[in-house]
């Protein structure tokens, strides 16, 4: 299925490659580089790129492009899911999935890729199985391997590989038994200049960290499960019980894993947490313009908006910006033409404002339209869809575990546009 995998950084440097069926020349990545140049943002690179004899399927994670090369037609989502699993495995093994950590642990990376894919087809992708096959790196283990010449590869077949529950290893024991769940939601929204919602949806995931002894059987229920109409579960979840009772019943993997992901596309269920009043204008005469942006809370359910950042992609004729921010700091890069306003925590008592003048290139025609605004934000202890966990029950074991749920709302592709022409580009994703 997958012939080759290339890892490419943001600068376009190909720093790792792995081939399974046959060696494919690096020149195949030229088709990817062409698509990368056409995309404004890394996230806008088409996930499937066609060449005369191959398909290039890619994802963008942690400032790294994972580019797989396929020679025959396969379900693209199957390959995309596998690439995400590779990135998550690196994150689990090394603490972060970055170019530096991958280069520092290149031997283990190749060992993992060899086990995860057999002759181009996915084989072992569960973290528990992989950790028994290839032990995670530690400073002590690295020193011992250097002295003795041994490797991280295990000598016995993982116990879970042959069981009916391959995602959980046998004989798990913990002094402190705990189960924590993070409900993380991202808002993708497009709003016009007046603040009217043109498009809005929520992408949500429930990440779990389960460290329980033995073989526990868990049931997770929600106060409003009918919100979840488009869901995807980890293989451990019993889907028939979800269909009949709207309860998530499962024997969990040991450690960190993604229990489920969901998508809410009903626009009336998507609350917009902030509003933006903006006025970016360019004068007919003279080489100047004005900018005035105010941000305020809207539907935050009493929670505080944090890590608020406004990004404006200015027209090419804008040379500099002389602005005054009542809160936070701003920076305008004359090379990339990007204005970045880092507000931080939003204070509803004193709304942040950015106001000032723009200097344009002399003699250049006036820009036809005002630029759009991209928003980044975070709200702790809030699921913007209103989803709430009701209870977590455990069966099969007699001890009482520590349990906890945390909610986080983030901005995905959150944009205020001024004209429908900008909208068409944004909604094509």
Short mmCIF file of C-alpha atoms in Angstrom, two decimals:
data_model
loop_
_atom_site.label_atom_id
_atom_site.label_comp_id
_atom_site.label_asym_id
_atom_site.label_seq_id
_atom_site.Cartn_x
_atom_site.Cartn_y
_atom_site.Cartn_z
CA UNK A 1 0.00 0.00 0.00
CA UNK A 2 2.53 2.63 1.15
CA UNK A 3 5.80 2.48 -0.78
CA UNK A 4 7.77 5.32 0.83
CA UNK A 5 7.55 7.95 3.55
CA UNK A 6 9.33 11.32 3.49
CA UNK A 7 9.53 13.80 6.39
CA UNK A 8 9.91 17.43 5.31
CA UNK A 9 10.29 20.49 7.54
CA UNK A 10 8.79 23.95 7.07
CA UNK A 11 11.87 25.18 5.20
CA UNK A 12 11.41 22.46 2.58
CA UNK A 13 14.32 20.28 3.78
CA UNK A 14 13.79 16.54 3.44
CA UNK A 15 15.43 15.18 6.59
CA UNK A 16 14.24 11.55 6.74
CA UNK A 17 13.03 8.94 4.28
CA UNK A 18 11.91 5.33 4.63
CA UNK A 19 11.16 2.86 1.83
CA UNK A 20 9.25 -0.42 2.19
CA UNK A 21 8.48 -2.00 -1.18
CA UNK A 22 10.99 -0.27 -3.45
CA UNK A 23 13.21 2.80 -3.35
CA UNK A 24 11.47 5.79 -4.89
CA UNK A 25 13.63 8.78 -5.85
CA UNK A 26 13.41 11.96 -3.79
CA UNK A 27 12.51 13.79 -7.00
CA UNK A 28 8.91 12.58 -6.53
CA UNK A 29 8.65 15.23 -3.78
CA UNK A 30 8.90 17.96 -6.45
CA UNK A 31 5.14 17.57 -6.96
CA UNK A 32 4.65 18.20 -3.25
CA UNK A 33 6.94 21.25 -3.28
CA UNK A 34 4.91 22.75 -6.17
CA UNK A 35 1.68 22.36 -4.16
CA UNK A 36 3.40 23.79 -1.06
CA UNK A 37 4.42 26.94 -2.96
CA UNK A 38 0.86 27.53 -4.16
CA UNK A 39 -0.61 27.17 -0.65
CA UNK A 40 -0.70 30.32 1.50
CA UNK A 41 -0.49 28.35 4.75
CA UNK A 42 1.04 24.91 5.42
CA UNK A 43 -2.40 23.63 6.48
CA UNK A 44 -3.77 24.50 3.03
CA UNK A 45 -1.58 22.02 1.14
CA UNK A 46 -3.91 19.51 -0.59
CA UNK A 47 -3.84 16.21 1.34
CA UNK A 48 -3.76 14.19 -1.90
CA UNK A 49 -1.45 15.20 -4.75
CA UNK A 50 -1.48 13.31 -8.02
CA UNK A 51 1.57 12.69 -10.22
CA UNK A 52 1.72 10.70 -13.49
CA UNK A 53 2.58 7.40 -11.75
CA UNK A 54 2.06 8.02 -8.01
CA UNK A 55 -0.20 9.58 -5.40
CA UNK A 56 1.34 11.71 -2.65
CA UNK A 57 -0.78 11.69 0.52
CA UNK A 58 0.37 14.02 3.28
CA UNK A 59 -0.44 15.50 6.68
CA UNK A 60 1.05 18.48 8.55
CA UNK A 61 1.87 17.93 12.22
CA UNK A 62 4.13 19.92 14.57
CA UNK A 63 5.74 21.88 11.69
CA UNK A 64 6.57 18.64 9.84
CA UNK A 65 5.03 17.30 6.62
CA UNK A 66 4.57 13.51 6.59
CA UNK A 67 4.47 12.66 2.88
CA UNK A 68 3.64 9.10 1.83
CA UNK A 69 4.01 7.81 -1.72
CA UNK A 70 1.38 5.41 -3.12
CA UNK A 71 1.48 3.67 -6.51
CA UNK A 72 -2.05 2.23 -6.56
CA UNK A 73 -5.41 3.70 -5.57
CA UNK A 74 -6.19 3.27 -1.87
CA UNK A 75 -8.69 4.97 0.48
CA UNK A 76 -6.90 8.29 1.26
CA UNK A 77 -8.39 8.53 4.76
CA UNK A 78 -6.86 5.15 5.60
CA UNK A 79 -3.39 6.46 4.76
CA UNK A 80 -4.02 9.80 6.50
CA UNK A 81 -5.09 8.00 9.68
CA UNK A 82 -1.92 5.88 9.57
CA UNK A 83 0.27 8.99 9.16
CA UNK A 84 -1.41 10.58 12.18
CA UNK A 85 -0.77 7.36 14.11
CA UNK A 86 2.94 7.60 13.19
CA UNK A 87 3.11 11.21 14.46
CA UNK A 88 1.30 10.26 17.68
CA UNK A 89 3.68 7.32 18.24
CA UNK A 90 6.68 9.66 17.94
CA UNK A 91 4.99 12.03 20.40
CA UNK A 92 4.38 9.16 22.83
CA UNK A 93 7.92 7.79 22.59
CA UNK A 94 9.96 11.01 22.59
CA UNK A 95 7.71 13.49 24.41
CA UNK A 96 7.37 15.64 21.30
CA UNK A 97 7.20 15.15 17.56
CA UNK A 98 9.80 17.57 16.22
CA UNK A 99 12.63 17.50 13.71
CA UNK A 100 15.22 17.67 16.49
CA UNK A 101 13.84 14.73 18.50
CA UNK A 102 13.40 12.61 15.37
CA UNK A 103 17.03 13.22 14.35
CA UNK A 104 18.24 12.52 17.91
CA UNK A 105 16.38 9.18 17.95
CA UNK A 106 16.73 8.20 14.30
CA UNK A 107 17.56 4.53 15.04
CA UNK A 108 14.39 4.06 17.13
CA UNK A 109 12.39 5.95 14.48
CA UNK A 110 13.44 3.47 11.79
CA UNK A 111 12.75 0.53 14.12
CA UNK A 112 9.25 1.86 14.82
CA UNK A 113 8.49 2.41 11.13
CA UNK A 114 9.68 -1.13 10.38
CA UNK A 115 7.26 -2.57 12.95
CA UNK A 116 4.32 -0.28 12.14
CA UNK A 117 4.34 -1.16 8.45
CA UNK A 118 5.00 -4.59 6.95
CA UNK A 119 5.64 -4.62 3.20
CA UNK A 120 3.64 -1.38 2.94
CA UNK A 121 0.64 -2.50 5.04
CA UNK A 122 -0.09 -1.40 8.65
CA UNK A 123 0.87 -4.06 11.18
CA UNK A 124 1.44 -2.91 14.79
CA UNK A 125 0.09 0.56 15.48
CA UNK A 126 -1.00 0.26 19.11
CA UNK A 127 1.32 2.00 21.57
CA UNK A 128 1.23 -0.85 24.12
CA UNK A 129 2.34 -3.44 21.56
CA UNK A 130 5.06 -1.19 20.15
CA UNK A 131 6.49 -0.47 23.62
CA UNK A 132 6.91 -4.19 24.22
CA UNK A 133 8.52 -4.65 20.80
CA UNK A 134 10.73 -1.55 20.99
CA UNK A 135 11.45 -0.14 24.41
CA UNK A 136 11.14 3.67 24.71
CA UNK A 137 14.46 5.53 25.00
CA UNK A 138 15.88 6.54 28.38
CA UNK A 139 19.26 8.02 29.29
CA UNK A 140 20.27 4.90 31.24
CA UNK A 141 19.15 2.53 28.46
CA UNK A 142 21.01 4.59 25.85
CA UNK A 143 24.22 4.37 27.91
CA UNK A 144 23.85 0.59 28.38
CA UNK A 145 23.15 0.07 24.67
CA UNK A 146 26.23 2.11 23.76
CA UNK A 147 28.48 0.07 26.06
CA UNK A 148 27.04 -3.39 25.35
CA UNK A 149 26.08 -2.88 21.72
CA UNK A 150 22.52 -4.08 22.38
CA UNK A 151 19.36 -2.49 20.96
CA UNK A 152 15.92 -1.41 22.16
CA UNK A 153 14.18 -4.26 20.34
CA UNK A 154 12.39 -6.69 22.68
CA UNK A 155 13.19 -10.40 22.62
CA UNK A 156 9.66 -11.76 23.13
CA UNK A 157 6.39 -11.31 21.26
CA UNK A 158 4.05 -8.82 23.01
CA UNK A 159 1.35 -10.49 25.10
CA UNK A 160 -1.37 -8.32 23.57
CA UNK A 161 -0.45 -9.30 20.01
CA UNK A 162 -2.14 -12.70 20.34
CA UNK A 163 -5.07 -11.73 22.61
CA UNK A 164 -8.57 -10.53 21.78
CA UNK A 165 -7.65 -7.18 23.38
CA UNK A 166 -4.47 -6.27 21.46
CA UNK A 167 -4.49 -2.65 22.67
CA UNK A 168 -3.90 -3.61 26.33
CA UNK A 169 -0.97 -5.56 27.75
CA UNK A 170 -1.50 -8.14 30.48
CA UNK A 171 -0.44 -7.84 34.12
CA UNK A 172 -0.65 -4.03 34.42
CA UNK A 173 -0.10 -2.82 38.00
CA UNK A 174 -0.12 0.70 39.46
CA UNK A 175 0.25 2.05 42.99
CA UNK A 176 -2.03 4.99 42.15
CA UNK A 177 -4.92 4.08 39.87
CA UNK A 178 -6.22 7.04 37.89
CA UNK A 179 -8.22 7.88 34.77
CA UNK A 180 -8.26 11.38 33.28
CA UNK A 181 -10.13 12.62 30.21
CA UNK A 182 -9.56 15.83 28.21
CA UNK A 183 -12.46 17.10 26.07
CA UNK A 184 -10.78 19.34 23.47
CA UNK A 185 -12.88 21.24 20.92
CA UNK A 186 -11.72 23.37 17.99
CA UNK A 187 -13.98 25.96 16.36
CA UNK A 188 -13.74 26.36 12.58
CA UNK A 189 -15.71 29.48 11.66
CA UNK A 190 -15.99 32.15 9.00
CA UNK A 191 -17.75 35.41 9.91
CA UNK A 192 -18.36 38.47 7.78
CA UNK A 193 -17.42 42.04 8.71
CA UNK A 194 -20.69 42.58 10.61
CA UNK A 195 -20.09 39.47 12.74
CA UNK A 196 -22.73 37.30 11.06
CA UNK A 197 -21.78 33.64 10.98
CA UNK A 198 -21.33 32.40 7.41
CA UNK A 199 -19.93 29.00 8.30
CA UNK A 200 -19.23 27.29 11.64
CA UNK A 201 -18.48 23.80 12.88
CA UNK A 202 -16.74 22.08 15.79
CA UNK A 203 -14.06 19.41 15.63
CA UNK A 204 -13.74 17.66 18.98
CA UNK A 205 -11.64 14.90 20.52
CA UNK A 206 -11.60 13.15 23.88
CA UNK A 207 -8.05 12.31 24.91
CA UNK A 208 -7.57 9.83 27.75
CA UNK A 209 -4.79 9.05 30.18
CA UNK A 210 -5.71 5.79 31.89
CA UNK A 211 -3.37 4.14 34.38
CA UNK A 212 -5.40 1.37 35.97
CA UNK A 213 -4.30 -2.01 37.30
CA UNK A 214 -5.64 -5.31 35.99
CA UNK A 215 -8.28 -5.45 33.28
CA UNK A 216 -10.85 -2.70 34.08
CA UNK A 217 -14.05 -2.31 32.09
CA UNK A 218 -15.12 1.36 31.87
CA UNK A 219 -18.39 3.07 30.93
CA UNK A 220 -18.44 6.78 30.11
CA UNK A 221 -21.78 8.58 29.83
CA UNK A 222 -22.71 12.13 28.81
CA UNK A 223 -25.40 14.53 30.00
CA UNK A 224 -26.29 15.41 26.38
CA UNK A 225 -25.08 12.60 24.08
CA UNK A 226 -27.46 13.58 21.26
CA UNK A 227 -25.03 16.36 20.35
CA UNK A 228 -22.71 13.66 19.01
CA UNK A 229 -24.06 12.55 15.64
CA UNK A 230 -20.80 12.21 13.69
CA UNK A 231 -18.28 10.22 15.74
CA UNK A 232 -15.19 8.05 15.35
CA UNK A 233 -14.02 5.72 18.13
CA UNK A 234 -10.87 3.96 19.23
CA UNK A 235 -11.10 0.21 18.41
CA UNK A 236 -11.55 -0.55 22.13
CA UNK A 237 -15.06 0.99 22.17
CA UNK A 238 -18.09 -1.33 21.90
CA UNK A 239 -19.99 0.38 19.11
CA UNK A 240 -23.25 -1.57 19.52
CA UNK A 241 -23.73 -0.25 23.06
CA UNK A 242 -23.11 3.29 21.84
CA UNK A 243 -25.75 2.84 19.15
CA UNK A 244 -28.36 1.50 21.58
CA UNK A 245 -27.64 3.41 24.82
CA UNK A 246 -25.35 6.33 23.82
CA UNK A 247 -22.82 5.09 26.41
CA UNK A 248 -19.12 4.56 25.66
CA UNK A 249 -18.20 1.12 27.01
CA UNK A 250 -14.58 -0.05 26.66
CA UNK A 251 -11.57 -1.84 28.10
CA UNK A 252 -8.98 0.95 27.86
CA UNK A 253 -5.43 0.80 26.52
CA UNK A 254 -2.76 1.43 29.12
CA UNK A 255 -1.53 5.05 29.13
CA UNK A 256 -2.38 7.86 26.71
CA UNK A 257 -4.76 7.39 23.78
CA UNK A 258 -7.52 9.15 21.87
CA UNK A 259 -10.83 7.65 22.93
CA UNK A 260 -12.96 9.33 20.27
CA UNK A 261 -13.28 12.22 17.86
CA UNK A 262 -16.48 13.97 16.80
CA UNK A 263 -17.73 16.61 14.41
CA UNK A 264 -20.63 19.01 15.04
CA UNK A 265 -21.74 20.77 11.86
CA UNK A 266 -25.12 22.13 13.00
CA UNK A 267 -24.45 25.87 12.88
CA UNK A 268 -27.02 26.67 15.58
CA UNK A 269 -25.02 24.54 18.06
CA UNK A 270 -21.76 26.43 17.49
CA UNK A 271 -21.37 29.36 19.90
CA UNK A 272 -19.00 32.11 18.74
CA UNK A 273 -16.92 33.10 21.81
CA UNK A 274 -15.71 36.56 20.63
CA UNK A 275 -16.69 39.44 18.38
CA UNK A 276 -14.40 41.72 16.37
CA UNK A 277 -15.07 45.30 15.30
CA UNK A 278 -12.70 46.15 12.50
CA UNK A 279 -12.07 48.98 10.11
CA UNK A 280 -9.10 48.62 7.75
CA UNK A 281 -9.20 51.21 4.98
CA UNK A 282 -6.81 52.55 2.33
CA UNK A 283 -7.08 56.15 1.13
CA UNK A 284 -7.60 57.01 -2.53
CA UNK A 285 -5.03 59.81 -2.36
CA UNK A 286 -1.68 59.50 -0.64
CA UNK A 287 0.23 56.39 0.33
CA UNK A 288 -1.44 55.60 3.62
CA UNK A 289 -4.29 53.78 5.32
CA UNK A 290 -6.00 53.37 8.70
CA UNK A 291 -6.48 50.35 10.94
CA UNK A 292 -8.83 50.06 13.92
CA UNK A 293 -9.55 46.66 15.55
CA UNK A 294 -11.43 45.97 18.80
CA UNK A 295 -11.99 42.49 20.24
CA UNK A 296 -14.55 41.57 22.91
CA UNK A 297 -16.14 38.47 24.52
CA UNK A 298 -19.44 37.17 23.15
CA UNK A 299 -20.58 33.66 24.17
CA UNK A 300 -18.00 32.45 26.70
CA UNK A 301 -20.39 31.06 29.36
CA UNK A 302 -18.60 33.13 32.00
CA UNK A 303 -15.16 31.71 31.17
CA UNK A 304 -12.04 33.76 30.33
CA UNK A 305 -10.62 33.85 26.81
CA UNK A 306 -6.85 33.26 26.93
CA UNK A 307 -3.93 33.12 24.47
CA UNK A 308 -5.82 35.48 22.14
CA UNK A 309 -3.88 36.32 18.97
CA UNK A 310 -5.08 38.27 15.90
CA UNK A 311 -3.22 37.73 12.62
CA UNK A 312 -3.74 39.99 9.59
CA UNK A 313 -2.26 39.14 6.17
CA UNK A 314 -1.72 42.62 4.73
CA UNK A 315 -1.63 43.46 1.00
CA UNK A 316 1.82 43.50 -0.60
CA UNK A 317 1.81 47.31 -0.95
CA UNK A 318 1.79 47.85 2.85
CA UNK A 319 5.34 48.80 3.87
CA UNK A 320 4.98 49.53 7.60
CA UNK A 321 2.47 49.99 10.41
CA UNK A 322 2.50 52.67 13.11
CA UNK A 323 0.00 51.39 15.64
CA UNK A 324 -0.95 51.68 19.30
CA UNK A 325 -2.21 48.65 21.27
CA UNK A 326 -4.14 49.21 24.51
CA UNK A 327 -3.35 45.61 25.50
CA UNK A 328 -0.69 43.13 24.43
CA UNK A 329 1.99 43.65 21.81
CA UNK A 330 1.98 43.81 18.02
CA UNK A 331 4.57 43.10 15.35
CA UNK A 332 4.46 43.79 11.61
CA UNK A 333 6.84 41.86 9.36
CA UNK A 334 7.47 43.90 6.17
CA UNK A 335 8.79 40.80 4.37
CA UNK A 336 5.90 38.39 4.94
CA UNK A 337 3.37 41.28 5.25
CA UNK A 338 1.90 39.69 8.39
CA UNK A 339 0.62 41.78 11.30
CA UNK A 340 0.56 39.79 14.56
CA UNK A 341 -1.27 41.19 17.60
CA UNK A 342 -0.70 39.06 20.71
CA UNK A 343 -3.40 40.12 23.20
CA UNK A 344 -3.10 37.33 25.78
CA UNK A 345 -5.96 37.19 28.29
CA UNK A 346 -9.13 39.04 27.25
CA UNK A 347 -10.37 41.50 29.89
CA UNK A 348 -14.13 42.11 29.40
CA UNK A 349 -13.96 45.27 31.55
CA UNK A 350 -11.42 46.95 29.25
CA UNK A 351 -11.65 45.76 25.67
CA UNK A 352 -8.33 45.59 23.77
CA UNK A 353 -7.94 47.94 20.82
CA UNK A 354 -5.32 48.26 18.08
CA UNK A 355 -5.38 51.54 16.18
CA UNK A 356 -3.04 53.49 13.93
CA UNK A 357 -1.83 54.25 10.42
CA UNK A 358 -0.45 52.13 7.59
CA UNK A 359 2.22 53.25 5.12
CA UNK A 360 1.83 52.07 1.53
CA UNK A 361 4.23 51.80 -1.38
CA UNK A 362 4.36 55.12 -3.22
CA UNK A 363 2.61 55.11 -6.59
CA UNK A 364 1.15 51.63 -6.12
CA UNK A 365 -2.58 51.15 -6.81
CA UNK A 366 -4.91 51.07 -3.84
CA UNK A 367 -5.67 47.50 -2.59
CA UNK A 368 -9.04 46.32 -3.89
CA UNK A 369 -10.23 44.86 -0.61
CA UNK A 370 -9.49 44.87 3.10
CA UNK A 371 -7.57 41.89 4.48
CA UNK A 372 -9.18 39.14 6.53
CA UNK A 373 -8.43 38.49 10.22
CA UNK A 374 -7.39 35.09 11.59
CA UNK A 375 -8.08 34.45 15.27
CA UNK A 376 -6.34 32.12 17.69
CA UNK A 377 -7.64 31.61 21.24
CA UNK A 378 -8.08 29.17 24.10
CA UNK A 379 -10.80 28.85 26.77
CA UNK A 380 -10.14 26.57 29.74
CA UNK A 381 -12.87 24.49 31.41
CA UNK A 382 -15.35 25.00 28.57
CA UNK A 383 -16.59 22.78 25.75
CA UNK A 384 -18.15 25.33 23.41
CA UNK A 385 -20.67 22.77 22.09
CA UNK A 386 -22.09 22.27 25.59
CA UNK A 387 -20.94 18.64 25.79
CA UNK A 388 -20.53 17.44 29.40
CA UNK A 389 -19.43 14.13 30.89
CA UNK A 390 -22.03 12.74 33.29
CA UNK A 391 -20.15 9.89 35.00
CA UNK A 392 -17.45 7.26 34.65
CA UNK A 393 -18.14 3.78 36.03
CA UNK A 394 -15.64 0.92 36.39
CA UNK A 395 -16.37 -2.81 36.47
CA UNK A 396 -14.16 -5.87 36.81
CA UNK A 397 -11.85 -4.43 39.50
CA UNK A 398 -12.51 -3.72 43.19
CA UNK A 399 -10.34 -0.64 43.84
CA UNK A 400 -11.57 2.96 43.52
CA UNK A 401 -9.63 4.99 40.95
CA UNK A 402 -9.03 8.75 40.86
CA UNK A 403 -11.12 10.27 38.06
CA UNK A 404 -11.04 13.68 36.38
CA UNK A 405 -12.36 15.52 33.32
CA UNK A 406 -10.93 18.70 31.79
CA UNK A 407 -12.51 20.83 29.05
CA UNK A 408 -10.64 23.06 26.57
CA UNK A 409 -11.89 25.11 23.63
CA UNK A 410 -9.49 26.32 20.94
CA UNK A 411 -9.73 28.19 17.67
CA UNK A 412 -9.16 26.10 14.56
CA UNK A 413 -9.57 27.99 11.29
CA UNK A 414 -11.35 31.01 12.77
CA UNK A 415 -11.60 33.90 10.35
CA UNK A 416 -13.32 37.27 9.92
CA UNK A 417 -13.55 38.09 6.20
CA UNK A 418 -14.52 41.27 4.38
CA UNK A 419 -15.58 39.94 0.99
CA UNK A 420 -17.06 36.72 -0.35
CA UNK A 421 -14.06 36.22 -2.65
CA UNK A 422 -11.92 35.51 0.41
CA UNK A 423 -14.67 33.24 1.70
CA UNK A 424 -14.54 30.95 -1.33
CA UNK A 425 -10.88 30.23 -0.76
CA UNK A 426 -11.39 29.51 2.93
CA UNK A 427 -14.33 27.13 2.64
CA UNK A 428 -12.73 24.92 -0.03
CA UNK A 429 -10.88 23.05 2.76
#
